[in-house]
Structure formats: structure tokens, C-alpha cells
XYZ file of C-alpha atoms in Angstrom:
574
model
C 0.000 0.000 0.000
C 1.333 3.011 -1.104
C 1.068 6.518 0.827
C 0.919 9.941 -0.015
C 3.856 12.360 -0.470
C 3.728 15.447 1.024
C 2.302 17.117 -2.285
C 0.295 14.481 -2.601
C -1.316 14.539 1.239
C -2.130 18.144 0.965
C -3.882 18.329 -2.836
C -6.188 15.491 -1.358
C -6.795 17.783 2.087
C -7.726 20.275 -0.183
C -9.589 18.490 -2.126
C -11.669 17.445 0.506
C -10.986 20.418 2.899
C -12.829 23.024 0.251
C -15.872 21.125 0.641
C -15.898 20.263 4.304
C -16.595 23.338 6.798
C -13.725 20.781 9.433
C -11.023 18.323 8.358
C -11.847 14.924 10.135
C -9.125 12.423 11.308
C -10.447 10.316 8.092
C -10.977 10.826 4.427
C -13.833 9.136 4.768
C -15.366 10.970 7.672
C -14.370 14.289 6.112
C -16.422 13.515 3.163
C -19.624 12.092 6.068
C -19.212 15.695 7.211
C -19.016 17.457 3.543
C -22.259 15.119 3.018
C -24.026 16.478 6.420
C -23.703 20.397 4.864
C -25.390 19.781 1.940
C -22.414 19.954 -0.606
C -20.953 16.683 -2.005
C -17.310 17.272 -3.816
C -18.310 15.057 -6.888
C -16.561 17.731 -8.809
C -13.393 17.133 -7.069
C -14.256 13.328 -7.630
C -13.843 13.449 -11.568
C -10.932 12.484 -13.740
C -10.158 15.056 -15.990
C -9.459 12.246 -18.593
C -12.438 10.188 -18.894
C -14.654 12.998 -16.866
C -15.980 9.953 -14.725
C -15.507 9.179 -11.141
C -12.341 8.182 -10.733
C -11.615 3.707 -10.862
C -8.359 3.100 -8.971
C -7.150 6.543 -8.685
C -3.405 6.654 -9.065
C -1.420 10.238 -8.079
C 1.500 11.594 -10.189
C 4.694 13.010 -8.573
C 3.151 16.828 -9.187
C 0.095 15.961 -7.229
C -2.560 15.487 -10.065
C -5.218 11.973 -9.676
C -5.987 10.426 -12.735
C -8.081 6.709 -13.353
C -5.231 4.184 -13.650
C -6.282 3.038 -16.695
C -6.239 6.712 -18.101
C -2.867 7.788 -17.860
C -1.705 4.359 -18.731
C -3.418 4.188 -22.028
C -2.708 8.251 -22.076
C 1.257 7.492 -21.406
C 0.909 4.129 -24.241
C 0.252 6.631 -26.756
C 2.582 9.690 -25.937
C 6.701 9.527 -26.425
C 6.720 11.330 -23.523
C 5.554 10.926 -19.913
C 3.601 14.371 -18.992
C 1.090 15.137 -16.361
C -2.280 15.677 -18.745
C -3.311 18.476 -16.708
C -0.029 21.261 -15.482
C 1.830 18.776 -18.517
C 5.194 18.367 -16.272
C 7.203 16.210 -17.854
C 8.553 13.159 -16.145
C 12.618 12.074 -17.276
C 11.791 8.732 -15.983
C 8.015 7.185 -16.907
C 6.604 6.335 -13.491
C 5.020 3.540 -12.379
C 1.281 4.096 -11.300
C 0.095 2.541 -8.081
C -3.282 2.605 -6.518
C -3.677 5.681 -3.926
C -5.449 3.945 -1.392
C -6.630 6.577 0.576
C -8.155 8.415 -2.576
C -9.742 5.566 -3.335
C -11.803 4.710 0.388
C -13.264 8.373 -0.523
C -14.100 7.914 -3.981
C -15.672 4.451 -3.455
C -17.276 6.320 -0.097
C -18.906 8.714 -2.322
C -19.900 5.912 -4.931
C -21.750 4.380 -2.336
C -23.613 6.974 -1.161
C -24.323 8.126 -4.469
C -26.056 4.392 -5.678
C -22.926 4.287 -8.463
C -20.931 2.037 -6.561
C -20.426 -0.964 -8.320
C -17.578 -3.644 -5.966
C -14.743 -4.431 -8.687
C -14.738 -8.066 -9.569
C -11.146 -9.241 -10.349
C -10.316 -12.219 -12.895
C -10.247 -15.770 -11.616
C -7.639 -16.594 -14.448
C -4.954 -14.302 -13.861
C -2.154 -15.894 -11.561
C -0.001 -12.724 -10.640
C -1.428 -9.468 -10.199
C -5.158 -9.863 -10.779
C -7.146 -7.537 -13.696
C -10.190 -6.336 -13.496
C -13.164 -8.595 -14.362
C -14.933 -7.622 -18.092
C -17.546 -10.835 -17.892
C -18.294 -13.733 -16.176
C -19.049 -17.039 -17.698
C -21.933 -19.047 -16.541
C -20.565 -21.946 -17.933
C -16.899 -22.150 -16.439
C -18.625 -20.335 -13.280
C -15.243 -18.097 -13.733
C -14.618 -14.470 -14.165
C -12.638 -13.593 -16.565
C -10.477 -10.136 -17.235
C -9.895 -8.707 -21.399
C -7.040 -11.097 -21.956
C -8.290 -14.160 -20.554
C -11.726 -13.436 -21.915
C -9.865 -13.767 -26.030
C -10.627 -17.812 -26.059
C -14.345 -17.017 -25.872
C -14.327 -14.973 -28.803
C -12.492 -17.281 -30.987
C -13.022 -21.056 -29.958
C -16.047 -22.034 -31.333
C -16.891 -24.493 -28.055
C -16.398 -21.376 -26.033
C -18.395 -19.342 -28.043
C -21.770 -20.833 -26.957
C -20.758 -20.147 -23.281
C -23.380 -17.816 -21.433
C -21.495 -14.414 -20.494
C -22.898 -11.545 -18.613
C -21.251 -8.810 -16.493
C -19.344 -9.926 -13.950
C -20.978 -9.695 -10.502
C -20.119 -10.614 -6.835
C -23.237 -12.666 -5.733
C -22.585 -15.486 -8.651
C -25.543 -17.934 -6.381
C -28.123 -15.621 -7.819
C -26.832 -16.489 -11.685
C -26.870 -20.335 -11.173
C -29.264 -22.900 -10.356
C -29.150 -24.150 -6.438
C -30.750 -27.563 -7.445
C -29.257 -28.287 -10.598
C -26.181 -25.868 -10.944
C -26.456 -24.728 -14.179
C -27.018 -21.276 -15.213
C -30.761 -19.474 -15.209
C -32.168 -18.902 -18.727
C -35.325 -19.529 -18.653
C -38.314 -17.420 -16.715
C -41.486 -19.672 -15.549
C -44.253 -17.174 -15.920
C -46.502 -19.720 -14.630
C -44.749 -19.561 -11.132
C -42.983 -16.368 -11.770
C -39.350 -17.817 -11.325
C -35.878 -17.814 -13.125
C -35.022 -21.707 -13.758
C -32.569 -23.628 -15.723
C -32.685 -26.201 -18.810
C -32.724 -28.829 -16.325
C -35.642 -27.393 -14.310
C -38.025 -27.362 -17.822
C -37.726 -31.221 -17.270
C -39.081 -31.563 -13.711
C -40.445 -29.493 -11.810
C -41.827 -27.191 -14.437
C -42.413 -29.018 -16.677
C -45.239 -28.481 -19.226
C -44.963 -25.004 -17.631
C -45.686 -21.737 -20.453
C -40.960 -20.966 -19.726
C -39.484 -17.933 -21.810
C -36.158 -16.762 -21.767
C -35.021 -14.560 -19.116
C -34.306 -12.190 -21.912
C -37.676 -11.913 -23.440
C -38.885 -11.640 -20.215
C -36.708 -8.971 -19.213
C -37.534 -7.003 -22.785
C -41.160 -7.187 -21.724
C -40.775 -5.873 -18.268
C -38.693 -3.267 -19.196
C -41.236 -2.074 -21.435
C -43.783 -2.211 -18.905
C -41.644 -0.270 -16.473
C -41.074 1.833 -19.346
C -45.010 2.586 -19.818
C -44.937 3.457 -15.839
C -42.298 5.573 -16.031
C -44.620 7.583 -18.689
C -47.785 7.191 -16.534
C -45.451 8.740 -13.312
C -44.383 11.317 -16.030
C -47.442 12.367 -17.155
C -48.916 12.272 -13.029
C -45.917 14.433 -12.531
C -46.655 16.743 -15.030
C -50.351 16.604 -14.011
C -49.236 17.378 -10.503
C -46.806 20.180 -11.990
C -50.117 21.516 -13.983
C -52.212 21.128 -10.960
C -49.686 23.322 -9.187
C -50.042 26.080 -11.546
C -53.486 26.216 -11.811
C -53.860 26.664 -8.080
C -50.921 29.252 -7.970
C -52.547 31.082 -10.914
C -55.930 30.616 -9.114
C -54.863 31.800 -5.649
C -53.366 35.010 -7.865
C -56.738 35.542 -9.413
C -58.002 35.609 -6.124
C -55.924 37.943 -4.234
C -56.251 40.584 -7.504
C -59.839 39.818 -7.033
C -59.557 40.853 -3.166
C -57.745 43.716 -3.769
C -60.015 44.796 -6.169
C -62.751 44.306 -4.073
C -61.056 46.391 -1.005
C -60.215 48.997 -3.496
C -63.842 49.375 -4.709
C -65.178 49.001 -1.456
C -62.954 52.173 0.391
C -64.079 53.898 -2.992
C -67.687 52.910 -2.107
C -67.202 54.272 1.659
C -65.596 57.019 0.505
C -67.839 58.460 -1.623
C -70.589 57.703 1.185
C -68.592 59.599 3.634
C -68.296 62.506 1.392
C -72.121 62.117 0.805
C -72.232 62.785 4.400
C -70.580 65.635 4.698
C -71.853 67.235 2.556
C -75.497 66.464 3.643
C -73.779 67.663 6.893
C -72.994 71.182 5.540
C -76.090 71.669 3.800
C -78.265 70.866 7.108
C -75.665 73.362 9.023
C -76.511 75.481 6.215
C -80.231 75.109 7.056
C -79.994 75.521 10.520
C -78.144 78.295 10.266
C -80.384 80.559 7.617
C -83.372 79.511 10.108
C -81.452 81.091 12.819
C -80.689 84.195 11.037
C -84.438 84.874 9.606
C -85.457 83.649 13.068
C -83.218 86.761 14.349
C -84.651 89.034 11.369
C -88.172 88.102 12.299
C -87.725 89.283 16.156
C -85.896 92.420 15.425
C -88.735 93.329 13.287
C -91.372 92.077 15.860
C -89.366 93.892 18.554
C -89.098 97.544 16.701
C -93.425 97.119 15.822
C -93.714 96.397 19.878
C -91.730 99.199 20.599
C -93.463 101.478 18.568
C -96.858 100.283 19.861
C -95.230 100.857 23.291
C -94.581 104.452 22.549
C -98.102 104.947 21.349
C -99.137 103.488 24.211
C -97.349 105.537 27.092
C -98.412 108.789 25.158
C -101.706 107.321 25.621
C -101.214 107.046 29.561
C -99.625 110.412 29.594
C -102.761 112.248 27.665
C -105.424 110.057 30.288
C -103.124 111.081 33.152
C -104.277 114.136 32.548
C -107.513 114.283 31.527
C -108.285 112.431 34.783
C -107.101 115.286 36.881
C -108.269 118.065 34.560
C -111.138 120.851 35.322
C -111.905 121.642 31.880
C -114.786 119.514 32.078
C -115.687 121.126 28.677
C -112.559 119.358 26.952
C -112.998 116.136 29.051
C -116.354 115.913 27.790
C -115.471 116.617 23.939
C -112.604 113.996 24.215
C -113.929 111.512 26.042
C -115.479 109.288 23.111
C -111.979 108.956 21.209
C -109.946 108.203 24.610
C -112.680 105.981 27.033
C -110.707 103.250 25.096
C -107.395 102.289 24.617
C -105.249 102.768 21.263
C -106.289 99.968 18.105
C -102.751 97.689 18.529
C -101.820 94.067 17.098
C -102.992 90.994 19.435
C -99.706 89.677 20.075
C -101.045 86.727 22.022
C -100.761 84.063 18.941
C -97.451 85.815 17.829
C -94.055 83.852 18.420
C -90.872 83.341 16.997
C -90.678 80.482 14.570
C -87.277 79.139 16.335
C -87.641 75.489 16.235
C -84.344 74.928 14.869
C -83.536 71.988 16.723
C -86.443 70.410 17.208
C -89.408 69.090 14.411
C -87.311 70.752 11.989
C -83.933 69.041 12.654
C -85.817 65.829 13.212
C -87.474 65.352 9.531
C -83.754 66.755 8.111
C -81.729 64.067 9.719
C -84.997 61.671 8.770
C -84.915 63.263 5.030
C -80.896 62.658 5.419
C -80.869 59.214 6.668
C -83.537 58.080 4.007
C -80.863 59.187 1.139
C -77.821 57.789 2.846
C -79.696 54.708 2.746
C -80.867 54.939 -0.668
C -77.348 55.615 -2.124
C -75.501 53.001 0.408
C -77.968 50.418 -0.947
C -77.603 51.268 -4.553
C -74.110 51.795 -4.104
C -73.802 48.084 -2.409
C -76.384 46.740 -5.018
C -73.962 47.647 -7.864
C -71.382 46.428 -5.989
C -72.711 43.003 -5.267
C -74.294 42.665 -8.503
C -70.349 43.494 -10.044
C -68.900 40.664 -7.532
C -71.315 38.178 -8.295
C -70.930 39.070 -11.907
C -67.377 38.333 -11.741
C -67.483 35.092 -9.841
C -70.411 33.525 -12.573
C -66.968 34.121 -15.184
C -65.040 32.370 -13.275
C -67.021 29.405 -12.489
C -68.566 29.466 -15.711
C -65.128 27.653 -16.720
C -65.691 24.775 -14.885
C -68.933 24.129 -16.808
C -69.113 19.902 -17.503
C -71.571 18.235 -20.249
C -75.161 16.530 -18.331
C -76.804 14.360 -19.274
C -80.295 12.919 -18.051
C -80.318 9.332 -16.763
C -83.186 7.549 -18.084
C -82.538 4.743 -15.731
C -83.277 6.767 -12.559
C -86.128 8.742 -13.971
C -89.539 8.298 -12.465
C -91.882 6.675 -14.872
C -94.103 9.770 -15.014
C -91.380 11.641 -16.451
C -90.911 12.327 -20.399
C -87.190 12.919 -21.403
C -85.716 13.843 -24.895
C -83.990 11.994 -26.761
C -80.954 13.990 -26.547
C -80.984 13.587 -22.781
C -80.827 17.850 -22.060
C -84.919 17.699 -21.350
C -87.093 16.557 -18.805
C -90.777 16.966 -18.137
C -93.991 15.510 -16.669
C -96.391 13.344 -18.302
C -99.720 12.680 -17.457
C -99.380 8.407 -18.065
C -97.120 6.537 -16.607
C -94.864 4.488 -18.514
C -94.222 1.103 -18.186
C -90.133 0.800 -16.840
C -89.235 -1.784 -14.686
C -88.814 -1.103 -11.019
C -84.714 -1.073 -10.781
C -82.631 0.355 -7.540
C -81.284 2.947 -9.364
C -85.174 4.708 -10.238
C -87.187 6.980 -8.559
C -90.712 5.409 -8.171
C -92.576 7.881 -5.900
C -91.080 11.035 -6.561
C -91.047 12.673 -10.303
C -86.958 13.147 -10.327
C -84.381 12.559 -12.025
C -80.623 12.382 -12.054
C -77.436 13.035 -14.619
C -75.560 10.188 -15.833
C -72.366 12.035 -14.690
C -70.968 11.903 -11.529
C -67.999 13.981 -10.084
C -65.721 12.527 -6.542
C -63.725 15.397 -7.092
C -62.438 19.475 -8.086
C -65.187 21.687 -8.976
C -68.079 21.662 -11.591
C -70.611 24.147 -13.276
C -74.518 23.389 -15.128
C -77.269 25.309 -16.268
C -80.826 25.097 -16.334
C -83.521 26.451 -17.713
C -86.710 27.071 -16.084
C -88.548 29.736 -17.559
C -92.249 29.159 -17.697
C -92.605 26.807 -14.737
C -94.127 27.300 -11.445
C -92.619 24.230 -9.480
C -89.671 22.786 -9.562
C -86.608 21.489 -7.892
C -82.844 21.927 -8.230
C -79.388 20.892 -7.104
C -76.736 17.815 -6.377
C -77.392 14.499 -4.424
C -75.067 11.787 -3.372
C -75.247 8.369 -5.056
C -76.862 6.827 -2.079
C -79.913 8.350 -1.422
C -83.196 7.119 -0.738
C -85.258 6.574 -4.050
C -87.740 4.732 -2.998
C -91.613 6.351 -1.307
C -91.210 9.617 0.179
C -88.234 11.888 0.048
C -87.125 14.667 2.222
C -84.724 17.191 0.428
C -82.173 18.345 2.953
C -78.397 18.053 2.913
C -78.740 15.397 5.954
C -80.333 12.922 3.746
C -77.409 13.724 0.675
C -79.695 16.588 -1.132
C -78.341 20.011 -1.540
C -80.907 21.724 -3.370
C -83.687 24.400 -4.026
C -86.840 24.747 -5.091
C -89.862 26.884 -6.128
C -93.410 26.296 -5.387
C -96.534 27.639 -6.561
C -94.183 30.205 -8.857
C -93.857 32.438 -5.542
C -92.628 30.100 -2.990
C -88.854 29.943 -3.010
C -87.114 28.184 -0.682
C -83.430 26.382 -0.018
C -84.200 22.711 1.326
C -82.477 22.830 4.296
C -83.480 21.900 7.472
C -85.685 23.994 7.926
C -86.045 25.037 5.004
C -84.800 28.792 4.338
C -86.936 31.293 2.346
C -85.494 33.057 -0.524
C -86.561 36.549 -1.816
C -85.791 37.548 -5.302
C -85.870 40.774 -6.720
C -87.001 38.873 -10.118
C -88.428 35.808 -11.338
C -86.003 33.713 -12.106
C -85.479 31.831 -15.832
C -81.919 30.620 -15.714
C -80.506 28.645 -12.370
C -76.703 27.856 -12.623
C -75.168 25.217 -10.528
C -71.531 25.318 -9.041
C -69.949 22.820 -7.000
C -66.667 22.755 -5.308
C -66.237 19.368 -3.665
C -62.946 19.737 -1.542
C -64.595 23.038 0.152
C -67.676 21.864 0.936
C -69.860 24.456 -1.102
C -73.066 23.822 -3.392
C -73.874 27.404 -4.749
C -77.028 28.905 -7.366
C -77.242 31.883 -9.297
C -79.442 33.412 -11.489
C -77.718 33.637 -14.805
C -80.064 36.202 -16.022
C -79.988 38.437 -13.451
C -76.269 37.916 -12.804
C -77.220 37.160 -8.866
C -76.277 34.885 -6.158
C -79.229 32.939 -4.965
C -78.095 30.858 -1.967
C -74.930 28.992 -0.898
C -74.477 25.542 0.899
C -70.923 25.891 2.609
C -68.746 23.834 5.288
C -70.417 20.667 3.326
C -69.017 17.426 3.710
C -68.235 15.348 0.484
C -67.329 11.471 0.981
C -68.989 9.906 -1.771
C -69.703 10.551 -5.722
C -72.202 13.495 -6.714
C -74.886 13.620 -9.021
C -77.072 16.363 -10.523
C -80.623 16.258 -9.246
C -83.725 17.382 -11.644
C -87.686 17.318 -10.192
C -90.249 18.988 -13.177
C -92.343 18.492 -10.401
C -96.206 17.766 -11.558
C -97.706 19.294 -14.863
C -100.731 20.310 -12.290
C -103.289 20.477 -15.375
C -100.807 22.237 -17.864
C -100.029 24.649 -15.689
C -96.787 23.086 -14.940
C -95.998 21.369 -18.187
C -92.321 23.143 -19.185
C -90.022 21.384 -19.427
C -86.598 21.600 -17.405
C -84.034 21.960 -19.875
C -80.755 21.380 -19.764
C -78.794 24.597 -20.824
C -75.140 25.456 -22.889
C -73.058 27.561 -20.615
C -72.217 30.430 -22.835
C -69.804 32.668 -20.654
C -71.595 36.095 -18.889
């Protein structure tokens, strides 16, 4: 075993040294530690003849590793000996020798890596033993490139069964009859020999373990593309959601943009109202002001007519011109015409009545704008969310096996309404013999999907998704405990979701075109009416174990009154 020379000792510490954070006491724990930080020196690994790991490293006097077989086949074809990398040239051709120590950390690294493959040497050779090209079933031997020549040329030899030489040889021959394994018993899924065809297996559909091999590596082949293509489904998957969460948060901060613009505006509203009733209040102050000035200057006038009055009877009653008294008596027994003041006030009910019907007139129109304002609002956010869920629309389909035998479908399967004779179907699990309904051929275990349906011109029907098992037998009770979510309209006013209870529904319109959306991972069963670009109830925080089906009830034709049909609807985008 050779060492390294002091060159030698520190290129490999370096080596190993640049990609470990601590030199250990071993190569081999140096390169545990180098492994343990995330970096593995593969780079510093590589032969920079062959550009391969390096087999048997060998070290040349100026400290450069090569793979043995390199620089010997390098040096075989140069006059000169030269180092193939700093190209020192060597007076005297050296002899390579394994460098042991390189080599623990290469075949380390090999191992760790799942490229280590043990080196078989050649049973032939008698000195130094070669490396091992084949090994030959046959001879049971292993057999290195110049000991292999007689197996090329001798025609006995040539029939001999070679295959890459290999450690474990036990797996490669026969344990009962010791002969090589070429055949493959598909029958009992085993490798066998000649011998075995005979006995045990015999009769047996055998192949050779070649064929056999071809085919299974053409199967593994055809799951490698079916793990492909999941990974690249996954990969898709992955970008839809990213691209979908984006959508969403532009959506949100759209929808807090347009909502502060919303409360905005409404605050301004306010203030404004604000100033005018200020306004208001104030000019009733000021003509309340006006009006008492004026009422106080007619008072004070009558109040100087008045004492002139007292003055002029002051007198007269202490006069002794009973002559004058007498002639002025008429015009002054009474007391001066002057305004009743007794019903006069001043109109200064500023913050009373007056206030009261402003803030009243003021509230009305906040709430008249706020709703409008929120109404448009809505109406844009529920406009926006039918486009997007309009592109998970699916193809339905009416199941004519579930269908009650009242009910009349078309032929295209998109049409369903109530007859007045009942046809004669046979009584199967899968149909609805009490209760006129129907359901989709398609079902969906998973994601999200979208329908329409029109149902303009009826005035009862019902609506929604059901699981697979549900009753559909006698008497059913829509509600999302017994696998309905749905909704449903009654005597063309009644709207209700089927819930338990059931919740009322007011629309501002009658409605002509419900859509359907499902989400089955969140739980949510939603309708909306197309037309009127509204939302007309939501089932949320829902459950979903087993496969879903669209649900479809005409309901009775209730003497023609009834008689539309449901129909099944394209989704042409909003």
C-alpha cells in the first residue's frame, strides 16, 4: 500500500478540505461531514481524462489523480511521460500505483451516491489480478480482457453464457441443478434452468429470461410515462392553483379597493349632507333673528303709542276743563287699536321638528345611495365570480334509468318533463318510483363543476346535487342530511333552499336561468341566477365522501299549468 507524499497529502486535504466546513481524522469521515452540509465534492471526484468518477485513482509526482487506466493508455500513446493536466514532464516514466486513501473516498462517495459498483477481479490471472470484463456461466469463472480472447475465438467457447461480472454469482446459477438461469417460468414467476423445464416445471408456459426482461422493461417503461405524465399533471395542478390563488388575491384587492371607494364616496355624501343641514340651521337662525328684530321695533313702537296714551289720560283724569274732558272723552274711554300679540311667536324650532325630519330626510338618502351603491357592488362581484365558475362548466346528461316513470325525457338527454301516463319501466334500484326526479348520468368525486338550467315558464320545480346513495324509494325529504343540496320553487312564488328547515329566498325577479356550481374539496353547493347575474343561496362547510350527481324534479304538470319542461342549458360565458 502506497502513501501519499507530502504534495500528494495536501492536494487530497484540499480536495476534501474546500468542501468540508472541518477536516476529520479520516478521508472518509471528512467527506460524512461534507455530506451532512449539503455539498458533495463530486466535482473534485472526476478524472479530468475520462470525466468519470475516478476507478483506482493513481497520483502523479506533481500531485494530479488520474483513473489508472487513463494515464496508462494516455502514457501508451505519448513519447513522452507528462502530467495531462499542469503537462510536467517526467525524465523517468513512473510507475502508477493505486492511492489507497483516494480511493476509500471515492468508493465512499460511490456508495452513497447508488454508483458504486464492488470491482470483480479475474479468476484466471495468476499474478497481479485484472479487473473482471464478464463472467461465464458456464466455467462459473470471471474472466479479465485477456483471458476473456478464447471465448471470442473457440467455437466451443463461443456458446458459453457471459454476462457482467458480478459478486453474488448464487443468484446467476441454479441451487438444485447448478447450471445457469435462462429460462423465466411465468406460470410460477421464477428464473429456472434447462434442467428445471424437465421436472419441476415441466409443461410449464418458460421464456427466456431475456424476453422476459424485454417485456418488463417495457412495462416499467409505460410506468415511467404514466409517473411522467402524473408528474406533469401534478406540476399543472400546481399552476393552476398558484394562478388561481393570484386571481383571487387581484380579485380581493379589487374588491377592497372598490369598497374604500364605495365608503368614501358615502362619507363625502355625508358631509356634505352635513354642511347643507348646518346650512339650514343656520339661515333659520338668522331669519329667526330678522323676524324678532322686526317684531321687537313694531312692539316698541306700539309701546310708545301706548305711554303717550297714559300720559294724555293722566291728565284728563285730573283736569277741570270739564268742557274738553267731555269733547274727548269718546276717542280716549278706550285704549289705542294695537296688534294681538297673544298668537305671535318666533318660529325658532331649529332643533327640534325641523332638525328631526332633516336628519330623517338625510338618513332616508344615505340609505338609498348606500344600498344602490352596495347593489352595484354586489351585482359586479357576483358578476365576476359567474366568469369564473362558468369555466368549470361539464356536459349533463339525463339518466333515463333513474327517472320516475311519469317523467318524459328527450332523446338527446338535455330535457325533462312531466307526463300525465305513466310508462311502463321496470322497477330497478337505481329509479325513482314515488317522486317525479331525475338524475345526470355524470358523476364527479372530485375538483369543482358548473350546469345550467332552464326554467322559464314553470311554477314548481326542484334543483341541485345528491349523493349516489340516497333514498329513491316512497317519500323523500330534500335536505343536505339525507345527501340533497338543493332548491326549489313552489306555486311560482314560494322559493325556498331545502335545508333543514327550510330557508326562504326573496328575489328581486323571477327567475329563468338557475346555474349550478360545486366545489367538492370546500364543501360548497352554490345557485345563481344567470339572467340576473345574482347569487341565490350557498351551501358551505359541506361534507363530500362519496360521488355526486345532478338532481332534476319537473315536479307535476298540475293540469298544464306546470308542463315546461326543465331543460338542460349550454353555458355560454356572462
Amino acid at each position: 500500500m502506497q502513501n501519499f507524499t507530502h504534495a500528494q497529502k495536501n492536494k487530497v486535504r484540499d480536495t476534501i478540505s474546500s468542501k468540508v466546513p472541518l477536516l476529520s481524522s479520516s478521508p472518509k469521515e471528512a467527506y460524512i461531514e461534507g455530506e451532512s452540509s449539503g455539498c458533495l465534492p463530486e466535482k473534485e471526484l472526476l478524472c479530468s481524462i475520462c470525466m468519470h468518477v475516478f476507478t483506482d485513482p493513481v497520483t502523479t509526482p506533481c500531485g494530479h489523480n488520474f483513473c489508472k487506466s487513463c494515464l496508462t493508455q494516455c502514457w501508451d500513446k505519448s513519447q513522452h511521460c507528462h502530467c495531462p493536466v499542469c503537462k510536467e514532464k517526467f525524465t523517468k516514466k513512473p510507475e502508477p500505483k493505486i492511492n489507497t486513501t483516494l480511493r476509500e473516498v471515492v468508493d465512499h462517495f460511490k456508495k452513497k451516491s447508488g454508483s458504486y459498483k464492488p470491482e470483480v477481479l479475474c479468476d484466471a490471472c495468476s499474478g497481479e489480478k485484472l479487473k473482471a470484463l464478464k463472467f461465464c456461466l458456464d466455467c462459473r469463472v470471471t474472466l479479465c480482457k485477456t483471458h476473456l480472447g478464447p471465448h471470442y475465438s473457440m467455437p466451443k467457447l463461443k456458446k458459453h453464457k457471459l454476462i457482467n461480472p458480478v459478486e453474488n454469482l448464487e443468484d446467476y446459477i441454479c441451487q438444485k441443478h447448478e447450471r445457469p438461469l435462462e429460462l423465466f417460468c411465468r406460470d410460477d414467476q421464477t428464473c429456472l434452468c434447462q434442467f428445471c423445464t424437465e421436472t419441476d416445471h415441466k409443461n410449464h408456459n418458460t421464456v427466456p429470461i431475456e424476453e422476459e426482461s424485454r417485456e418488463r422493461k417495457t412495462q416499467l417503461v409505460e410506468t415511467q410515462t404514466d409517473v411522467q405524465q402524473m408528474i406533469q399533471d401534478r406540476l399543472m395542478k400546481i399552476k393552476e392553483i398558484k394562478h388561481s390563488a393570484e386571481q383571487s388575491k387581484r380579485s380581493t384587492e379589487k374588491e377592497k379597493a372598490d369598497s374604500v371607494e364605495v365608503f368614501t364616496a358615502l362619507i363625502r355624501s355625508i358631509e356634505r349632507s352635513q354642511a347643507e343641514l348646518l346650512e339650514m340651521m343656520e339661515e333659520k337662525q338668522k331669519a329667526a333673528e330678522r323676524q324678532a328684530e322686526g317684531l321687537i321695533k313694531e312692539l316698541e313702537q306700539e309701546i310708545s303709542v301706548l305711554k303717550k296714551s297714559d300720559t294724555e289720560l293722566e291728565q284728563l283724569s285730573h283736569t277741570e276743563e270739564h268742557l274738553h274732558l267731555l269733547q274727548v272723552y269718546s276717542s280716549m274711554c278706550s285704549p289705542p287699536h294695537t296688534k294681538n300679540w297673544t298668537e305671535i311667536s318666533i318660529n325658532s324650532d331649529v332643533s327640534g321638528d325641523t332638525v328631526r325630519t332633516a336628519l330623517s330626510q338625510l338618513q332616508q338618502t344615505m340609505n338609498e345611495k348606500l344600498t344602490k351603491k352596495l347593489n352595484d357592488k354586489l351585482k359586479e362581484t357576483v358578476s365576476t365570480e359567474l366568469k369564473r365558475i362558468q369555466q368549470y362548466a361539464v356536459d349533463v346528461t339525463l339518466d333515463p334509468d333513474t327517472a320516475n316513470p311519469f317523467l318524459i325525457l328527450s332523446a338527446d338527454g338535455k330535457q325533462v318533463a312531466h307526463g300525465d301516463k305513466r310508462q311502463n319501466l321496470p322497477d330497478t334500484p337505481q329509479r325513482f318510483n314515488q317522486c317525479v326526479c331525475v338524475l345526470g348520468k355524470q358523476s364527479f368525486s372530485s375538483g369543482r363543476f358548473y350546469f345550467e338550467v332552464q326554467v322559464r315558464g314553470k311554477t314548481d320545480w326542484d334543483l341541485g346535487v345528491v349523493t349516489e346513495n340516497i333514498n329513491r324509494k316512497g317519500k323523500i325529504i330534500l335536505s343536505p342530511q339525507n345527501g340533497f343540496w338543493t332548491v326549489w320553487l313552489r306555486n311560482e312564488n314560494d322559493f325556498k333552499a331545502c335545508a333543514y328547515p327550510s330557508f326562504p329566498l326573496t328575489l328581486r325577479e323571477k327567475v329563468e336561468v338557475v346555474g349550478v356550481f360545486v366545489d367538492y374539496e370546500e364543501g360548497l353547493v352554490s345557485f345563481y341566477d344567470v339572467k340576473s347575474k345574482s347569487h341565490i343561496y350557498s351551501f358551505t362547510g359541506q361534507s363530500f365522501t362519496e360521488n355526486l350527481y345532478p338532481y332534476f324534479s319537473p315536479d307535476l304538470s298540475k293540469g298544464g299549468k306546470n308542463s315546461a319542461p326543465l331543460i338542460i342549458s349550454p353555458v355560454f360565458k356572462t
